[in-house]
Amino acid sequence: MAAKAFIDQGSAAKHEALITGFTKYLTEKQGIFSVTESVVKAERDGLQWLSFLLLDVIKIQQGTDEALVHCDSEQTLSAIAKLLPQSKVMNQLMALNKLKAEMVKHTGLNSELMISRWLSEF
């Protein structure tokens, strides 16, 4: 039922657009604003999806493919894992978790600016 609701509410399309845009940004260094827009459109879910994606990348870098949240995107995960050093992924994951906490605590912050700033650190 949850999967059906995810699809019916349009979340699946938002998720796919975000993951595709994020991957393109990392590989081509283009599209920072479209990724930011995708995160904002997905509301709080977008940050969580990116957090899960980075955690999956770390799992791949450590040699496991078990318990991947994005198990349907293993090729994408592997490409990102090869592209970025593990220390960078870990630092960005910690920064993303801090960003999520700040955005929850301080609701009046400019989320687009904060997300773009986080992305620019890659």
PDB file of C-alpha atoms in Angstrom:
ATOM      1  CA  MET A   1       0.000   0.000   0.000  1.00  0.00           C
ATOM      2  CA  ALA A   2       2.820   2.429   0.805  1.00  0.00           C
ATOM      3  CA  ALA A   3       4.450   1.826  -2.582  1.00  0.00           C
ATOM      4  CA  LYS A   4       1.155   2.444  -4.365  1.00  0.00           C
ATOM      5  CA  ALA A   5       0.649   5.677  -2.420  1.00  0.00           C
ATOM      6  CA  PHE A   6       4.231   6.707  -3.245  1.00  0.00           C
ATOM      7  CA  ILE A   7       3.491   6.300  -6.954  1.00  0.00           C
ATOM      8  CA  ASP A   8      -0.048   7.746  -6.844  1.00  0.00           C
ATOM      9  CA  GLN A   9       1.101  10.913  -5.053  1.00  0.00           C
ATOM     10  CA  GLY A  10       3.731  11.582  -7.700  1.00  0.00           C
ATOM     11  CA  SER A  11       6.586  10.929  -5.301  1.00  0.00           C
ATOM     12  CA  ALA A  12       8.116   8.283  -7.561  1.00  0.00           C
ATOM     13  CA  ALA A  13       8.501  10.799 -10.396  1.00  0.00           C
ATOM     14  CA  LYS A  14       9.956  13.410  -8.029  1.00  0.00           C
ATOM     15  CA  HIS A  15      12.365  10.838  -6.639  1.00  0.00           C
ATOM     16  CA  GLU A  16      13.505   9.754 -10.092  1.00  0.00           C
ATOM     17  CA  ALA A  17      13.980  13.358 -11.247  1.00  0.00           C
ATOM     18  CA  LEU A  18      16.018  14.169  -8.144  1.00  0.00           C
ATOM     19  CA  ILE A  19      18.288  11.126  -8.372  1.00  0.00           C
ATOM     20  CA  THR A  20      18.829  11.611 -12.113  1.00  0.00           C
ATOM     21  CA  GLY A  21      19.546  15.328 -11.726  1.00  0.00           C
ATOM     22  CA  PHE A  22      21.870  14.771  -8.763  1.00  0.00           C
ATOM     23  CA  THR A  23      23.840  12.127 -10.644  1.00  0.00           C
ATOM     24  CA  LYS A  24      24.128  14.392 -13.685  1.00  0.00           C
ATOM     25  CA  TYR A  25      25.303  17.240 -11.470  1.00  0.00           C
ATOM     26  CA  LEU A  26      28.003  15.068  -9.891  1.00  0.00           C
ATOM     27  CA  THR A  27      29.255  13.659 -13.188  1.00  0.00           C
ATOM     28  CA  GLU A  28      28.980  16.755 -15.396  1.00  0.00           C
ATOM     29  CA  LYS A  29      29.027  19.579 -12.820  1.00  0.00           C
ATOM     30  CA  GLN A  30      25.960  21.061 -14.484  1.00  0.00           C
ATOM     31  CA  GLY A  31      22.434  21.586 -13.248  1.00  0.00           C
ATOM     32  CA  ILE A  32      22.916  22.706  -9.665  1.00  0.00           C
ATOM     33  CA  PHE A  33      19.739  24.780  -9.791  1.00  0.00           C
ATOM     34  CA  SER A  34      17.629  22.004 -11.277  1.00  0.00           C
ATOM     35  CA  VAL A  35      18.785  19.664  -8.491  1.00  0.00           C
ATOM     36  CA  THR A  36      17.976  22.350  -5.938  1.00  0.00           C
ATOM     37  CA  GLU A  37      14.537  22.788  -7.500  1.00  0.00           C
ATOM     38  CA  SER A  38      13.940  19.011  -7.384  1.00  0.00           C
ATOM     39  CA  VAL A  39      14.859  18.902  -3.691  1.00  0.00           C
ATOM     40  CA  VAL A  40      12.542  21.805  -2.902  1.00  0.00           C
ATOM     41  CA  LYS A  41       9.668  20.271  -4.902  1.00  0.00           C
ATOM     42  CA  ALA A  42      10.067  17.019  -2.983  1.00  0.00           C
ATOM     43  CA  GLU A  43       9.923  19.011   0.253  1.00  0.00           C
ATOM     44  CA  ARG A  44      11.616  17.272   3.203  1.00  0.00           C
ATOM     45  CA  ASP A  45      11.661  13.949   1.350  1.00  0.00           C
ATOM     46  CA  GLY A  46      14.264  15.225  -1.112  1.00  0.00           C
ATOM     47  CA  LEU A  47      16.905  15.725   1.540  1.00  0.00           C
ATOM     48  CA  GLN A  48      16.120  12.312   3.007  1.00  0.00           C
ATOM     49  CA  TRP A  49      16.392  10.654  -0.422  1.00  0.00           C
ATOM     50  CA  LEU A  50      19.806  12.244  -0.984  1.00  0.00           C
ATOM     51  CA  SER A  51      20.892  11.132   2.478  1.00  0.00           C
ATOM     52  CA  PHE A  52      19.890   7.544   1.712  1.00  0.00           C
ATOM     53  CA  LEU A  53      21.616   7.750  -1.672  1.00  0.00           C
ATOM     54  CA  LEU A  54      24.903   8.894  -0.137  1.00  0.00           C
ATOM     55  CA  LEU A  55      24.664   6.184   2.506  1.00  0.00           C
ATOM     56  CA  ASP A  56      24.171   3.622  -0.267  1.00  0.00           C
ATOM     57  CA  VAL A  57      27.250   5.001  -2.058  1.00  0.00           C
ATOM     58  CA  ILE A  58      29.293   4.500   1.114  1.00  0.00           C
ATOM     59  CA  LYS A  59      28.044   0.914   1.342  1.00  0.00           C
ATOM     60  CA  ILE A  60      29.161   0.284  -2.257  1.00  0.00           C
ATOM     61  CA  GLN A  61      32.549   1.882  -1.546  1.00  0.00           C
ATOM     62  CA  GLN A  62      32.971  -0.441   1.429  1.00  0.00           C
ATOM     63  CA  GLY A  63      32.272  -3.462  -0.727  1.00  0.00           C
ATOM     64  CA  THR A  64      28.715  -4.391   0.156  1.00  0.00           C
ATOM     65  CA  ASP A  65      25.543  -4.230  -1.856  1.00  0.00           C
ATOM     66  CA  GLU A  66      23.279  -5.540   0.875  1.00  0.00           C
ATOM     67  CA  ALA A  67      20.418  -3.522   2.316  1.00  0.00           C
ATOM     68  CA  LEU A  68      20.632  -0.775  -0.301  1.00  0.00           C
ATOM     69  CA  VAL A  69      17.708   1.643  -0.227  1.00  0.00           C
ATOM     70  CA  HIS A  70      18.262   2.449  -3.905  1.00  0.00           C
ATOM     71  CA  CYS A  71      18.713  -1.183  -4.963  1.00  0.00           C
ATOM     72  CA  ASP A  72      17.138  -0.376  -8.341  1.00  0.00           C
ATOM     73  CA  SER A  73      19.890   2.192  -9.000  1.00  0.00           C
ATOM     74  CA  GLU A  74      22.963   0.069  -8.343  1.00  0.00           C
ATOM     75  CA  GLN A  75      24.664   1.183 -11.570  1.00  0.00           C
ATOM     76  CA  THR A  76      24.203   4.834 -10.585  1.00  0.00           C
ATOM     77  CA  LEU A  77      25.482   4.129  -7.082  1.00  0.00           C
ATOM     78  CA  SER A  78      28.575   2.407  -8.465  1.00  0.00           C
ATOM     79  CA  ALA A  79      29.297   5.314 -10.804  1.00  0.00           C
ATOM     80  CA  ILE A  80      29.091   7.820  -7.941  1.00  0.00           C
ATOM     81  CA  ALA A  81      31.171   5.528  -5.709  1.00  0.00           C
ATOM     82  CA  LYS A  82      33.951   5.479  -8.311  1.00  0.00           C
ATOM     83  CA  LEU A  83      33.726   9.214  -8.941  1.00  0.00           C
ATOM     84  CA  LEU A  84      33.995  10.479  -5.356  1.00  0.00           C
ATOM     85  CA  PRO A  85      36.423   9.569  -2.586  1.00  0.00           C
ATOM     86  CA  GLN A  86      34.772   7.950   0.424  1.00  0.00           C
ATOM     87  CA  SER A  87      35.928  10.769   2.710  1.00  0.00           C
ATOM     88  CA  LYS A  88      34.120  13.301   0.492  1.00  0.00           C
ATOM     89  CA  VAL A  89      30.907  11.267   0.492  1.00  0.00           C
ATOM     90  CA  MET A  90      31.095  10.874   4.278  1.00  0.00           C
ATOM     91  CA  ASN A  91      31.705  14.604   4.812  1.00  0.00           C
ATOM     92  CA  GLN A  92      28.841  15.524   2.483  1.00  0.00           C
ATOM     93  CA  LEU A  93      26.519  13.061   4.221  1.00  0.00           C
ATOM     94  CA  MET A  94      27.320  14.591   7.609  1.00  0.00           C
ATOM     95  CA  ALA A  95      26.851  18.095   6.169  1.00  0.00           C
ATOM     96  CA  LEU A  96      23.528  17.049   4.639  1.00  0.00           C
ATOM     97  CA  ASN A  97      22.279  15.682   7.957  1.00  0.00           C
ATOM     98  CA  LYS A  98      23.296  18.952   9.637  1.00  0.00           C
ATOM     99  CA  LEU A  99      21.508  20.892   6.878  1.00  0.00           C
ATOM    100  CA  LYS A 100      18.325  18.859   7.400  1.00  0.00           C
ATOM    101  CA  ALA A 101      18.411  19.563  11.136  1.00  0.00           C
ATOM    102  CA  GLU A 102      18.954  23.298  10.577  1.00  0.00           C
ATOM    103  CA  MET A 103      16.076  23.485   8.129  1.00  0.00           C
ATOM    104  CA  VAL A 104      13.734  21.758  10.579  1.00  0.00           C
ATOM    105  CA  LYS A 105      14.847  23.938  13.488  1.00  0.00           C
ATOM    106  CA  HIS A 106      14.836  27.240  11.565  1.00  0.00           C
ATOM    107  CA  THR A 107      11.913  27.128   9.150  1.00  0.00           C
ATOM    108  CA  GLY A 108      12.441  30.656   7.811  1.00  0.00           C
ATOM    109  CA  LEU A 109      15.800  29.917   6.203  1.00  0.00           C
ATOM    110  CA  ASN A 110      16.288  30.236   2.453  1.00  0.00           C
ATOM    111  CA  SER A 111      16.248  26.525   1.622  1.00  0.00           C
ATOM    112  CA  GLU A 112      17.228  27.014  -2.027  1.00  0.00           C
ATOM    113  CA  LEU A 113      20.363  28.902  -1.041  1.00  0.00           C
ATOM    114  CA  MET A 114      21.319  26.389   1.643  1.00  0.00           C
ATOM    115  CA  ILE A 115      20.825  23.384  -0.651  1.00  0.00           C
ATOM    116  CA  SER A 116      22.767  25.054  -3.482  1.00  0.00           C
ATOM    117  CA  ARG A 117      25.592  25.843  -1.078  1.00  0.00           C
ATOM    118  CA  TRP A 118      25.682  22.213   0.075  1.00  0.00           C
ATOM    119  CA  LEU A 119      25.721  20.954  -3.525  1.00  0.00           C
ATOM    120  CA  SER A 120      28.536  23.318  -4.471  1.00  0.00           C
ATOM    121  CA  GLU A 121      30.813  21.546  -1.991  1.00  0.00           C
ATOM    122  CA  PHE A 122      30.976  18.421  -4.184  1.00  0.00           C
TER     123      PHE A 122
END
